[in-house]
């Protein structure tokens, strides 16, 4: 999520525009705001003209200019292949599953773990967290349904590794709304970008993403539901790539309209941005 700072805004930007943008903190929060940007952006031209609308229009122009300066450079296929070969794999801790995934979860990638209720998704998340934490690496576990069990995590530690010391490397954050999740991810990205690389987490787990996205997508009264789905997926991919870590999200499955016997990850086609290059395991 690109952050807005006065230093990054174009020279000559009015103080009122800087104050408005900095009050949101990030580009996405400004562009999806129902208070400032959206009403002014979609208001008919003949109804515009007050000072507030002009400030918002100038703010939008400043944001677009800032984004144009952040367009990434082109990368050759050979460079991408070299990057893939040098990227670490973080195992789940289940030999058969890690074999299918050619080593586990790839850093810089979002892995989606989809399955029916009570199919073992949370158990795999706990095992992946314990396996990574046992190597002395930090794990951030974003728990959206109070499903994290410290007792079960300790049992996995003692059974597989003989001690429970690795639990100290797992940080659990309760996120019970999509806004809390986005705020936590935004804060995590900000902290890890400014901290020592050695203190950064190696894995972020979101269990479960569907518990937060399904209500906002299924409600006809929530006009920003699809925007929130897209933003969640974009932010997870951004964090995985920019911070060089693995992101694991769990999702439930729903029946497919193409077959009475097949299923797909929920909440539907709009969740495609949440899944990374790996997905559907479980």
mmCIF file of C-alpha atoms in Angstrom, residues 115-266:
data_model
loop_
_atom_site.group_PDB
_atom_site.id
_atom_site.type_symbol
_atom_site.label_atom_id
_atom_site.label_comp_id
_atom_site.label_asym_id
_atom_site.label_seq_id
_atom_site.Cartn_x
_atom_site.Cartn_y
_atom_site.Cartn_z
ATOM 1 C CA UNK A 115 -11.171 -26.391 1.857
ATOM 2 C CA UNK A 116 -14.471 -27.189 3.465
ATOM 3 C CA UNK A 117 -15.192 -26.484 7.112
ATOM 4 C CA UNK A 118 -13.334 -28.790 9.535
ATOM 5 C CA UNK A 119 -11.045 -30.071 6.758
ATOM 6 C CA UNK A 120 -7.847 -29.219 8.662
ATOM 7 C CA UNK A 121 -6.908 -25.783 7.281
ATOM 8 C CA UNK A 122 -6.202 -24.264 10.692
ATOM 9 C CA UNK A 123 -4.170 -27.316 11.728
ATOM 10 C CA UNK A 124 -1.966 -26.859 8.664
ATOM 11 C CA UNK A 125 -1.588 -23.164 9.507
ATOM 12 C CA UNK A 126 -0.515 -24.024 13.048
ATOM 13 C CA UNK A 127 1.936 -26.625 11.775
ATOM 14 C CA UNK A 128 3.390 -24.195 9.208
ATOM 15 C CA UNK A 129 3.753 -21.538 11.913
ATOM 16 C CA UNK A 130 5.461 -23.936 14.312
ATOM 17 C CA UNK A 131 7.762 -25.293 11.600
ATOM 18 C CA UNK A 132 8.936 -21.793 10.665
ATOM 19 C CA UNK A 133 9.163 -20.587 14.271
ATOM 20 C CA UNK A 134 11.277 -23.585 15.241
ATOM 21 C CA UNK A 135 14.029 -22.311 12.918
ATOM 22 C CA UNK A 136 14.151 -19.095 14.947
ATOM 23 C CA UNK A 137 12.160 -17.077 12.397
ATOM 24 C CA UNK A 138 9.203 -14.861 13.247
ATOM 25 C CA UNK A 139 5.627 -15.641 12.221
ATOM 26 C CA UNK A 140 2.680 -13.231 12.323
ATOM 27 C CA UNK A 141 -0.624 -15.096 12.715
ATOM 28 C CA UNK A 142 -3.665 -12.936 11.868
ATOM 29 C CA UNK A 143 -6.554 -14.775 13.520
ATOM 30 C CA UNK A 144 -9.990 -13.707 12.252
ATOM 31 C CA UNK A 145 -12.166 -16.339 13.969
ATOM 32 C CA UNK A 146 -10.410 -16.989 17.297
ATOM 33 C CA UNK A 147 -9.311 -20.338 15.885
ATOM 34 C CA UNK A 148 -5.690 -20.112 17.017
ATOM 35 C CA UNK A 149 -5.054 -22.612 19.805
ATOM 36 C CA UNK A 150 -1.951 -21.989 21.900
ATOM 37 C CA UNK A 151 -2.406 -25.428 23.474
ATOM 38 C CA UNK A 152 -2.442 -27.155 20.100
ATOM 39 C CA UNK A 153 0.562 -25.125 18.922
ATOM 40 C CA UNK A 154 2.465 -26.120 22.059
ATOM 41 C CA UNK A 155 1.546 -29.754 21.496
ATOM 42 C CA UNK A 156 2.899 -29.596 17.940
ATOM 43 C CA UNK A 157 6.109 -28.004 19.233
ATOM 44 C CA UNK A 158 6.727 -30.612 21.901
ATOM 45 C CA UNK A 159 5.703 -33.562 19.743
ATOM 46 C CA UNK A 160 7.761 -32.585 16.683
ATOM 47 C CA UNK A 161 10.700 -30.761 18.273
ATOM 48 C CA UNK A 162 10.770 -31.721 21.945
ATOM 49 C CA UNK A 163 10.200 -28.236 23.383
ATOM 50 C CA UNK A 164 7.786 -25.297 23.191
ATOM 51 C CA UNK A 165 10.351 -22.492 23.065
ATOM 52 C CA UNK A 166 9.461 -21.670 19.459
ATOM 53 C CA UNK A 167 6.054 -20.330 20.540
ATOM 54 C CA UNK A 168 7.828 -17.087 21.446
ATOM 55 C CA UNK A 169 8.442 -16.509 17.722
ATOM 56 C CA UNK A 170 4.714 -16.599 16.852
ATOM 57 C CA UNK A 171 2.841 -13.312 17.223
ATOM 58 C CA UNK A 172 -0.967 -13.630 17.139
ATOM 59 C CA UNK A 173 -3.113 -10.644 16.127
ATOM 60 C CA UNK A 174 -6.921 -10.802 16.403
ATOM 61 C CA UNK A 175 -8.627 -9.209 13.367
ATOM 62 C CA UNK A 176 -12.409 -9.447 13.477
ATOM 63 C CA UNK A 177 -13.240 -7.109 10.575
ATOM 64 C CA UNK A 178 -11.819 -6.446 7.134
ATOM 65 C CA UNK A 179 -10.874 -2.950 8.268
ATOM 66 C CA UNK A 180 -8.920 -4.348 11.220
ATOM 67 C CA UNK A 181 -7.110 -6.722 8.864
ATOM 68 C CA UNK A 182 -6.172 -3.966 6.416
ATOM 69 C CA UNK A 183 -5.021 -1.738 9.275
ATOM 70 C CA UNK A 184 -2.899 -4.548 10.733
ATOM 71 C CA UNK A 185 -1.312 -5.320 7.362
ATOM 72 C CA UNK A 186 -0.657 -1.649 6.721
ATOM 73 C CA UNK A 187 0.961 -1.221 10.131
ATOM 74 C CA UNK A 188 2.971 -4.406 9.691
ATOM 75 C CA UNK A 189 4.300 -3.229 6.328
ATOM 76 C CA UNK A 190 5.223 0.137 7.816
ATOM 77 C CA UNK A 191 7.024 -1.366 10.824
ATOM 78 C CA UNK A 192 8.936 -4.008 8.904
ATOM 79 C CA UNK A 193 10.012 -1.542 6.218
ATOM 80 C CA UNK A 194 11.590 0.682 8.858
ATOM 81 C CA UNK A 195 13.034 -2.065 11.068
ATOM 82 C CA UNK A 196 16.118 -4.224 10.910
ATOM 83 C CA UNK A 197 15.725 -6.932 8.218
ATOM 84 C CA UNK A 198 16.654 -9.542 10.799
ATOM 85 C CA UNK A 199 13.570 -8.715 12.858
ATOM 86 C CA UNK A 200 11.135 -9.067 9.977
ATOM 87 C CA UNK A 201 8.735 -12.020 9.936
ATOM 88 C CA UNK A 202 9.355 -14.811 7.465
ATOM 89 C CA UNK A 203 5.683 -15.737 7.238
ATOM 90 C CA UNK A 204 2.285 -14.074 7.576
ATOM 91 C CA UNK A 205 -0.777 -16.292 8.075
ATOM 92 C CA UNK A 206 -4.352 -15.048 7.601
ATOM 93 C CA UNK A 207 -6.821 -17.589 9.000
ATOM 94 C CA UNK A 208 -9.355 -17.146 7.563
ATOM 95 C CA UNK A 209 -9.701 -14.576 4.782
ATOM 96 C CA UNK A 210 -13.233 -15.650 3.859
ATOM 97 C CA UNK A 211 -14.579 -14.936 7.350
ATOM 98 C CA UNK A 212 -13.921 -11.238 6.750
ATOM 99 C CA UNK A 213 -14.605 -10.944 3.012
ATOM 100 C CA UNK A 214 -17.830 -12.941 2.744
ATOM 101 C CA UNK A 215 -19.956 -10.442 4.729
ATOM 102 C CA UNK A 216 -18.849 -7.422 2.708
ATOM 103 C CA UNK A 217 -19.185 -9.188 -0.644
ATOM 104 C CA UNK A 218 -22.549 -10.791 0.132
ATOM 105 C CA UNK A 219 -24.183 -7.613 1.415
ATOM 106 C CA UNK A 220 -25.917 -5.550 -1.265
ATOM 107 C CA UNK A 221 -25.726 -2.568 1.067
ATOM 108 C CA UNK A 222 -21.937 -2.593 1.103
ATOM 109 C CA UNK A 223 -20.962 -0.755 -2.083
ATOM 110 C CA UNK A 224 -17.245 -1.058 -1.391
ATOM 111 C CA UNK A 225 -17.233 -4.835 -0.977
ATOM 112 C CA UNK A 226 -15.471 -5.584 -4.268
ATOM 113 C CA UNK A 227 -12.997 -2.762 -3.660
ATOM 114 C CA UNK A 228 -12.112 -4.249 -0.278
ATOM 115 C CA UNK A 229 -11.612 -7.709 -1.800
ATOM 116 C CA UNK A 230 -9.305 -6.341 -4.487
ATOM 117 C CA UNK A 231 -7.399 -4.173 -2.010
ATOM 118 C CA UNK A 232 -6.878 -7.085 0.392
ATOM 119 C CA UNK A 233 -5.406 -9.235 -2.357
ATOM 120 C CA UNK A 234 -3.248 -6.401 -3.664
ATOM 121 C CA UNK A 235 -1.920 -5.560 -0.214
ATOM 122 C CA UNK A 236 -1.080 -9.188 0.583
ATOM 123 C CA UNK A 237 0.816 -9.553 -2.698
ATOM 124 C CA UNK A 238 2.601 -6.253 -2.116
ATOM 125 C CA UNK A 239 3.743 -7.291 1.364
ATOM 126 C CA UNK A 240 4.873 -10.732 0.185
ATOM 127 C CA UNK A 241 6.912 -9.287 -2.663
ATOM 128 C CA UNK A 242 8.340 -6.150 -1.057
ATOM 129 C CA UNK A 243 9.232 -7.765 2.282
ATOM 130 C CA UNK A 244 10.414 -11.065 0.764
ATOM 131 C CA UNK A 245 8.210 -13.276 2.912
ATOM 132 C CA UNK A 246 5.627 -16.023 2.483
ATOM 133 C CA UNK A 247 1.929 -15.279 2.946
ATOM 134 C CA UNK A 248 -0.536 -18.082 3.706
ATOM 135 C CA UNK A 249 -4.286 -17.449 3.646
ATOM 136 C CA UNK A 250 -7.122 -19.882 4.270
ATOM 137 C CA UNK A 251 -10.413 -19.809 2.408
ATOM 138 C CA UNK A 252 -13.578 -21.874 2.392
ATOM 139 C CA UNK A 253 -15.047 -23.402 -0.761
ATOM 140 C CA UNK A 254 -18.442 -22.997 -2.398
ATOM 141 C CA UNK A 255 -20.243 -25.016 -5.076
ATOM 142 C CA UNK A 256 -19.347 -24.181 -8.658
ATOM 143 C CA UNK A 257 -22.046 -23.188 -11.135
ATOM 144 C CA UNK A 258 -20.305 -25.265 -13.831
ATOM 145 C CA UNK A 259 -20.669 -28.622 -12.149
ATOM 146 C CA UNK A 260 -22.741 -30.161 -9.395
ATOM 147 C CA UNK A 261 -19.664 -32.007 -8.107
ATOM 148 C CA UNK A 262 -16.958 -29.366 -8.200
ATOM 149 C CA UNK A 263 -16.137 -26.525 -5.876
ATOM 150 C CA UNK A 264 -14.073 -23.362 -5.923
ATOM 151 C CA UNK A 265 -12.579 -20.929 -3.466
ATOM 152 C CA UNK A 266 -14.964 -18.404 -1.979
#
